[in-house]
Tab-separated table of C-alpha atoms in Angstrom:
chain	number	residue	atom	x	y	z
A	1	UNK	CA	-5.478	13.146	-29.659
A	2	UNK	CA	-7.403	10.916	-27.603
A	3	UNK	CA	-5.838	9.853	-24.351
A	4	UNK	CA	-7.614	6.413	-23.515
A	5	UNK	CA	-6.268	5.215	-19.858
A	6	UNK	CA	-3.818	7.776	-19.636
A	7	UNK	CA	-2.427	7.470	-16.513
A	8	UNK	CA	-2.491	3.784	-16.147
A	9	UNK	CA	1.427	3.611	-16.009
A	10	UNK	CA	0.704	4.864	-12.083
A	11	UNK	CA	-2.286	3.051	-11.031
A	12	UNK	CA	-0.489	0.432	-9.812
A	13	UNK	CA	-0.129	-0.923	-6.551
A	14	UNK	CA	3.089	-3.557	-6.385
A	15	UNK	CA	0.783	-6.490	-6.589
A	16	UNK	CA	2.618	-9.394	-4.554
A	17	UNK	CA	1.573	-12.649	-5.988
A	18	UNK	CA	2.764	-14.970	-2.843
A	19	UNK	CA	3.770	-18.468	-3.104
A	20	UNK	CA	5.453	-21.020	-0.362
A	21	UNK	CA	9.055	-20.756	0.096
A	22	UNK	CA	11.650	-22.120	-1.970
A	23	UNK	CA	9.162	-20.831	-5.224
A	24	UNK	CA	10.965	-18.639	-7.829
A	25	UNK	CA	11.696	-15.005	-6.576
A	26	UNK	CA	11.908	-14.861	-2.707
A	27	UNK	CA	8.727	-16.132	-1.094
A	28	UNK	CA	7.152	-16.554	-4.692
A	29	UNK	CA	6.798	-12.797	-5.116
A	30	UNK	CA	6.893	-10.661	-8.359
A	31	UNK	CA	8.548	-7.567	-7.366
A	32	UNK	CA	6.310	-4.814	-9.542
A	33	UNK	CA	2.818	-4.827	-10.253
A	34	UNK	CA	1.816	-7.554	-13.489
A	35	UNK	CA	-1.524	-6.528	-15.382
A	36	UNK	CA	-0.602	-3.050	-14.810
A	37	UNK	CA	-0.858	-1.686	-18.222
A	38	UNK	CA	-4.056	-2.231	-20.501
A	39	UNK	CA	-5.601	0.296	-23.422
A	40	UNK	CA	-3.672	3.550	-23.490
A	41	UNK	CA	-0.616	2.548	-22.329
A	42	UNK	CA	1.781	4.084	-24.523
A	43	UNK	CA	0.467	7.519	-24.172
A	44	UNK	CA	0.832	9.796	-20.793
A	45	UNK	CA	-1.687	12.585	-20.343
A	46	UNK	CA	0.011	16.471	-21.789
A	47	UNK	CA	1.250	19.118	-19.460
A	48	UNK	CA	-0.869	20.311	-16.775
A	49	UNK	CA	-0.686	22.895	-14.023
A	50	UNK	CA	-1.320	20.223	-11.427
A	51	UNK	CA	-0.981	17.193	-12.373
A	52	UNK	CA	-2.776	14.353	-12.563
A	53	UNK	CA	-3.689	12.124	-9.734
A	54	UNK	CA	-4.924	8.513	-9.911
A	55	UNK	CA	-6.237	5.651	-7.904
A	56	UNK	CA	-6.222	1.709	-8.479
A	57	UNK	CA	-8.014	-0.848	-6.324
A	58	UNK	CA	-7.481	-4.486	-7.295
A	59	UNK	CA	-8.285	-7.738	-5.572
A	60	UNK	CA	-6.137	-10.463	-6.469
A	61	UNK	CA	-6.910	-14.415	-5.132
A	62	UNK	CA	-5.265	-17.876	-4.885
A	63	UNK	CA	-5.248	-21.217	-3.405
A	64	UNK	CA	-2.876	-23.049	-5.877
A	65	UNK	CA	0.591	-23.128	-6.156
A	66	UNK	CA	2.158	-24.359	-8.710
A	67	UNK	CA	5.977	-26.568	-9.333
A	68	UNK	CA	8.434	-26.431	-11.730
A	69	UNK	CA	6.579	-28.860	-14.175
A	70	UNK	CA	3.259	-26.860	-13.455
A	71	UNK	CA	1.339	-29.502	-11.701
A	72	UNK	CA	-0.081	-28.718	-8.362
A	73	UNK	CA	1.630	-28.406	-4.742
A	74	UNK	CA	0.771	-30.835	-1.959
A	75	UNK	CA	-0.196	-28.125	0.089
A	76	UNK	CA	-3.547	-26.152	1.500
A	77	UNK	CA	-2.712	-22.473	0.904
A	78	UNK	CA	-4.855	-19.634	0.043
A	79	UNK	CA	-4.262	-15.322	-0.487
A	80	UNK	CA	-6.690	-12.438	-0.706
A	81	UNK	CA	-4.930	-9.738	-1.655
A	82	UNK	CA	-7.071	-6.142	-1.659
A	83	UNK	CA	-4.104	-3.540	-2.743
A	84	UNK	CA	-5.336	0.367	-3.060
A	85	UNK	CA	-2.512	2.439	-4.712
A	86	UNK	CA	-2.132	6.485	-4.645
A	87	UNK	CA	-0.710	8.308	-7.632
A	88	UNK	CA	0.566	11.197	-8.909
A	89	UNK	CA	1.817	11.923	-12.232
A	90	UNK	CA	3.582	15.430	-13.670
A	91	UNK	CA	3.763	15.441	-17.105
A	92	UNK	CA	5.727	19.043	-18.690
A	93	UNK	CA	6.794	20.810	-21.811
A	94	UNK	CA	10.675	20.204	-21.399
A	95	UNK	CA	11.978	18.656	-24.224
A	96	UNK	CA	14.550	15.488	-24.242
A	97	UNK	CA	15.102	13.790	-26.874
A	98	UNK	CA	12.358	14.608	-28.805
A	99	UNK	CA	9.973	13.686	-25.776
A	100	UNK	CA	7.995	15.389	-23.308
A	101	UNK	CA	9.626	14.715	-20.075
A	102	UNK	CA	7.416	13.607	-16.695
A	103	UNK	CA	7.896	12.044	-13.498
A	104	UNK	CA	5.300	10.373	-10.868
A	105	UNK	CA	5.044	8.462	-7.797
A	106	UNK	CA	3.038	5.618	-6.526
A	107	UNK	CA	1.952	4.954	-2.682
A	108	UNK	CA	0.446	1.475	-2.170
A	109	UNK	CA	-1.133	0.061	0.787
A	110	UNK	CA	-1.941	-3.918	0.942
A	111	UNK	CA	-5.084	-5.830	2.716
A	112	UNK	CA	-3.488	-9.566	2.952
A	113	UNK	CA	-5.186	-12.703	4.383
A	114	UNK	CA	-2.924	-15.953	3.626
A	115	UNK	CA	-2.854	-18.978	4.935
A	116	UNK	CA	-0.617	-22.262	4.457
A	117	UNK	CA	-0.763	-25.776	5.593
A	118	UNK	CA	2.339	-27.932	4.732
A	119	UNK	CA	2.076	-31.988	5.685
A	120	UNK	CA	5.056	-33.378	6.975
A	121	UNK	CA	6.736	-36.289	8.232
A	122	UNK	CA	6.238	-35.285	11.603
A	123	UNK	CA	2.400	-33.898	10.806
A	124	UNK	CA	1.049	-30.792	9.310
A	125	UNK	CA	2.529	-27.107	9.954
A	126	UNK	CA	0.641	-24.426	9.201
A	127	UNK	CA	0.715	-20.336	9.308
A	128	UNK	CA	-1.763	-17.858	8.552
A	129	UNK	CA	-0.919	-14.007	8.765
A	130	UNK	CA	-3.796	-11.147	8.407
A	131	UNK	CA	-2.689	-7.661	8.152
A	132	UNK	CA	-2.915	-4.430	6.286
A	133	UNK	CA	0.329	-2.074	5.609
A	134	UNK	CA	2.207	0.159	3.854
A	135	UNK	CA	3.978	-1.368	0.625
A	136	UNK	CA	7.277	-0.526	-1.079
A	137	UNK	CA	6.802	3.251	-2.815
A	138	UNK	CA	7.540	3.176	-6.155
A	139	UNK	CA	8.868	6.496	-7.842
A	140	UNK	CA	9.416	6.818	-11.659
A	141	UNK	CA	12.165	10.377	-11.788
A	142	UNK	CA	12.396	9.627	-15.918
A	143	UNK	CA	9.291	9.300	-18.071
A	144	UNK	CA	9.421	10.246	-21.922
A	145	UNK	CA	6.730	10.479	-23.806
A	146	UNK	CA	7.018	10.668	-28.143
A	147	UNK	CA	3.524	11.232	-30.115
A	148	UNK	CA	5.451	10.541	-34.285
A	149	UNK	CA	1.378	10.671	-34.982
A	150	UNK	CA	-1.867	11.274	-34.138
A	151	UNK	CA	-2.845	7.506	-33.806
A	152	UNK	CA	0.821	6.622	-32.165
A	153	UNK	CA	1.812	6.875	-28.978
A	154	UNK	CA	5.490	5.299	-27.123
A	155	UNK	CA	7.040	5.961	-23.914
A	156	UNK	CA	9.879	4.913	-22.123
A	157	UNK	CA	9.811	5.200	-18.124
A	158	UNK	CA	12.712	4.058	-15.389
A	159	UNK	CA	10.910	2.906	-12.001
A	160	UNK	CA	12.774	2.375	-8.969
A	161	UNK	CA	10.941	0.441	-6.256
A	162	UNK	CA	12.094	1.565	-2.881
A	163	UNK	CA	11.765	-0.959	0.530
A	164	UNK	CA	10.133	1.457	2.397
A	165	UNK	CA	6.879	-0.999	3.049
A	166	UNK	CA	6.254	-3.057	6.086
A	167	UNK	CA	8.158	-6.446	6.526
A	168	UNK	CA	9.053	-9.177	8.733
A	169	UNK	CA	11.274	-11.507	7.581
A	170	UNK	CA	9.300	-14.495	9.959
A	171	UNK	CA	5.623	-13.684	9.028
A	172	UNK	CA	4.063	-15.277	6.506
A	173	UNK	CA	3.466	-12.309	3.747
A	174	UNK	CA	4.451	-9.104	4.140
A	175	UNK	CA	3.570	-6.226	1.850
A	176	UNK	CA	7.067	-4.950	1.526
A	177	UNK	CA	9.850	-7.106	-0.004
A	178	UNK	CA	13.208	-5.342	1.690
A	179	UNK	CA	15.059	-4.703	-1.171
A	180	UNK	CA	15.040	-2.319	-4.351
A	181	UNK	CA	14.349	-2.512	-7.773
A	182	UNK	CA	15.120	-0.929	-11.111
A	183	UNK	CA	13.053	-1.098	-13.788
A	184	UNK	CA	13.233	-0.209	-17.273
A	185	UNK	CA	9.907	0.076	-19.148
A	186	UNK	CA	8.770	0.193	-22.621
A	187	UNK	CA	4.766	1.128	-23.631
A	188	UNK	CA	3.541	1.548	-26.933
A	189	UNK	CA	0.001	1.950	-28.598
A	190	UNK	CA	-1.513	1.918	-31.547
A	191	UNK	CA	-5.323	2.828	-32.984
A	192	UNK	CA	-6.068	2.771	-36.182
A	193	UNK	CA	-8.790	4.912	-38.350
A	194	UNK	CA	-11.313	2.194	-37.714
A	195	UNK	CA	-10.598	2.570	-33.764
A	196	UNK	CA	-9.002	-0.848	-33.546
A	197	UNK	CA	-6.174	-0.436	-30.495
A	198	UNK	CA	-3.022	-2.433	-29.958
A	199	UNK	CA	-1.339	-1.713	-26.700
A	200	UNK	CA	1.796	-3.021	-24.873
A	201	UNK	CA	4.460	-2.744	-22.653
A	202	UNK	CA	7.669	-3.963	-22.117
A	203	UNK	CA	9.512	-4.373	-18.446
A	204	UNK	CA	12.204	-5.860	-16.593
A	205	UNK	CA	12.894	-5.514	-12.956
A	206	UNK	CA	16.527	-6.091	-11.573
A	207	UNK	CA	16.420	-7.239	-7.654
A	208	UNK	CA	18.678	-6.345	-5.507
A	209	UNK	CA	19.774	-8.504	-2.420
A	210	UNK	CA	17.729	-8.776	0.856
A	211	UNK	CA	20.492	-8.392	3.369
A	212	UNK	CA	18.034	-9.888	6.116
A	213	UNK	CA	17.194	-13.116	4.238
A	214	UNK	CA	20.725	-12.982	2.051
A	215	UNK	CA	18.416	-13.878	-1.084
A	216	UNK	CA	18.264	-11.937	-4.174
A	217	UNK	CA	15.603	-12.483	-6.578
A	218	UNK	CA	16.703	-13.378	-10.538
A	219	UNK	CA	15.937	-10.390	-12.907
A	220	UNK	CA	11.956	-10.598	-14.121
A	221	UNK	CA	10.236	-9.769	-17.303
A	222	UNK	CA	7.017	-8.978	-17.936
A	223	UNK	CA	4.540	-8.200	-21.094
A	224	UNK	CA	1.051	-6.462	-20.526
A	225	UNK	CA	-0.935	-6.139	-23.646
A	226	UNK	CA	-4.253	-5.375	-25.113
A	227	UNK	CA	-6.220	-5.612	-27.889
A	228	UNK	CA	-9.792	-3.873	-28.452
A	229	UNK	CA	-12.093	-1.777	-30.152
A	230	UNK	CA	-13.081	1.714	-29.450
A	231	UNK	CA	-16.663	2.572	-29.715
A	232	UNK	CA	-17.387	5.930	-28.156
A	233	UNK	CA	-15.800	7.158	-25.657
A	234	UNK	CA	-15.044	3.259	-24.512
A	235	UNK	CA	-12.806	0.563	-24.945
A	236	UNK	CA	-13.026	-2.924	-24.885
A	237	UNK	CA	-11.001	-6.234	-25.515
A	238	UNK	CA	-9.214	-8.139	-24.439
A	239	UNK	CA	-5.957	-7.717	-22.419
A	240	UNK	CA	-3.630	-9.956	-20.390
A	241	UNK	CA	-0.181	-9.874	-19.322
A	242	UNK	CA	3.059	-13.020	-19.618
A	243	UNK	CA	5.459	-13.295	-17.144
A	244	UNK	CA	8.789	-15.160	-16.887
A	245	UNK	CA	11.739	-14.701	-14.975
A	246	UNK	CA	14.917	-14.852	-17.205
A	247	UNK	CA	17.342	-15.381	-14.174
A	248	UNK	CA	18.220	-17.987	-11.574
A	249	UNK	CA	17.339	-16.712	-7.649
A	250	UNK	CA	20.498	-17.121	-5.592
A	251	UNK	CA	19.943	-17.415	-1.470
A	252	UNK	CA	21.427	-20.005	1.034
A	253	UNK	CA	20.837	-23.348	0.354
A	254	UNK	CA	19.147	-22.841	-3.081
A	255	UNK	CA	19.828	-25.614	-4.788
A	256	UNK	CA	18.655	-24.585	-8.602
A	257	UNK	CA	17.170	-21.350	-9.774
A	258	UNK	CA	13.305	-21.443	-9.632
A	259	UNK	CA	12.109	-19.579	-12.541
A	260	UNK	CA	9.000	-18.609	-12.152
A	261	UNK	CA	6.507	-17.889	-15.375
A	262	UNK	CA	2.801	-17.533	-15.807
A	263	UNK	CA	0.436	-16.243	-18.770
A	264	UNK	CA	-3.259	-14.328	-17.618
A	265	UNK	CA	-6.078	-13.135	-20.068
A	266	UNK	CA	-9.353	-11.019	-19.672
A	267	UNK	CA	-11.608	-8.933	-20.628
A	268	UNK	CA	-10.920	-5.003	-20.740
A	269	UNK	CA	-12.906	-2.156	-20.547
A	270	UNK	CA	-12.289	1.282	-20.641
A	271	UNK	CA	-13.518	5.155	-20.866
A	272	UNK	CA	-12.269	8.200	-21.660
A	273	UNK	CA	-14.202	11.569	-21.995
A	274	UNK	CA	-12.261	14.754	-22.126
A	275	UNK	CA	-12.758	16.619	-19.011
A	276	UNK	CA	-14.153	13.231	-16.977
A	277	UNK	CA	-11.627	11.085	-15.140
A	278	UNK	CA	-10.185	8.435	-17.137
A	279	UNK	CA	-11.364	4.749	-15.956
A	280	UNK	CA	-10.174	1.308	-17.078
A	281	UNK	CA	-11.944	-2.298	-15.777
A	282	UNK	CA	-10.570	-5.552	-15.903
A	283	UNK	CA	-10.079	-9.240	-14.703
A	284	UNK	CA	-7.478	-11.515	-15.452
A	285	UNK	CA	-7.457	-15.662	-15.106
A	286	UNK	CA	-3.810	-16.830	-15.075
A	287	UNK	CA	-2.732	-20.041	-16.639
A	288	UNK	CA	0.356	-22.280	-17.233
A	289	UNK	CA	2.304	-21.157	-14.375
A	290	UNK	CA	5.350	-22.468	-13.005
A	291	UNK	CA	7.329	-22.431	-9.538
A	292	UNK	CA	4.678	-19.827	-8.358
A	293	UNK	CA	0.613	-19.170	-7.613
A	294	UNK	CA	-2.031	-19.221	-9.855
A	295	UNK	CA	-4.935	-17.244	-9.701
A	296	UNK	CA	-7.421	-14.277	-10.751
A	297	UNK	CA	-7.384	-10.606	-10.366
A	298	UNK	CA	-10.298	-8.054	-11.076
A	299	UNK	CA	-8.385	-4.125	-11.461
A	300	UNK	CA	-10.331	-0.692	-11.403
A	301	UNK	CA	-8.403	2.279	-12.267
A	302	UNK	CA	-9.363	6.032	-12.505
A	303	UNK	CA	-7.654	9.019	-12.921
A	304	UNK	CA	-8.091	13.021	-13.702
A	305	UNK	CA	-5.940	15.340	-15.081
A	306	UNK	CA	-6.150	19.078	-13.197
């Protein structure tokens, strides 16, 4: 069975997409990585005596925000975003539910240069903030993995997004977002005899409440997807991912629920030799957003099985 991108379920670095306040989700921010799974997601790599570990490097970049009717913010803001996440993944033989059962960590850090410039009544306030920090670890204690064929793979994962990264409530962006999530996922793929892949995954993160800020974000769902052609030992296509939050944000003096959406396509490339790390390639545009940024990201991801 081939096992194309197999560990991209823990490449990921949370990837913070930062807007100004009063933008869906607190500060504008997605709480789990979007564009995280490409070709190969619904297979995890088979039992191994070590494990396998991973790295993902993505750049992410912005200087439009967007409002509820998606036109453009009066406003001079810009993000870099460099995030480097550190994974491990343990997939074994125990049997539950007819699945192989795993679990996995991921350890992101976050390079963030942001600056705003809001004009007022009274003139123009601006902040900038440049920093790099820890981010909030994100630890997945329930991955199953089903293989009904040779060309089939599905898995089901539950992610919980701890606030252990670095935050300050007053500072512009902040890698951590002070408050946990839960995630269930859902990641399916599909090659056929001709080598023609179909690959997505399902996801939606329930926020809880930032006791500093007393704002909790509305419950997020996201679709990453990809379609492509294998030739070789590669992969490539196009993939993408659509996000849209289903419920409102509540916080103090919110006065409606800023649901935030936004829609991103790319090419996709991939590898996947056995007994050479696995390594996936793309970069994503994002379009038609609403009550959030809008911008591109460019993802490497590589990972080896010991």
């Amino acid at each position: 069975m081939r096992y194309s991108n197999l560990t991209s379920a823990l490449f990921g670095a949370a990837l913070i997409l930062f807007s100004a306040s009063g933008h869906a989700t607190e500060n504008g921010s997605p709480t789990t990585p979007a564009g995280l799974y490409d070709f190969g997601a619904g297979f995890m790599p088979p039992p191994s005596p070590v494990g396998t570990f991973g790295l993902r490097t993505a750049f992410y970049s912005t200087n439009t925000l967007k409002d509820g009717s998606g036109n453009d913010q009066p406003v001079d803001f810009s993000l870099d975003l460099l995030s480097i996440g550190l994974a491990y993944l343990r997939m074994t033989d125990r049997q539950i539910l007819g699945a192989r059962y795993g679990w996995g960590a991921v350890l992101p850090f976050f390079a963030m240069d942001a600056s705003l410039e809001v004009p007022t009544p009274f003139g123009t306030v601006s902040d900038s903030a440049e920093l790099f920090r820890q981010a909030d670890l994100q630890v997945l204690p329930l991955i199953l993995q089903w293989n009904p064929a040779p060309n089939l793979g599905i898995n089901t994962q539950f992610q919980i997004q701890a606030p252990t990264g670095d935050y300050d409530q007053d500072r512009l962006v902040s890698p951590g977002l002070n408050h946990w999530t839960f995630s269930p996922i859902l990641n399916a793929t599909y090659i056929s005899d001709s080598g023609f892949e179909i690959s997505s995954s399902f996801q939606l993160d329930v926020n809880t409440r930032n006791r500093d800020t007393d704002y909790r974000s509305g419950v997020e769902y996201r679709h990453d997807f990809a379609l492509g052609q294998q030739i070789g030992n590669w992969t490539a296509g196009i993939g993408g991912y659509y996000y849209h939050q289903l419920t409102d944000d509540d916080g103090p003096g919110l006065t409606d629920g800023n649901r935030a959406q936004v829609l991103a396509l790319g090419p996709a490339l991939s590898f996947f030799q056995p007994g050479l790390p696995a390594v996936s390639l793309h970069a994503y545009k994002e379009f038609e957003a609403r009550n959030r940024a809008e911008g591109y990201t460019v993802a490497l991801r590589i990972g080896k099985t010991f």
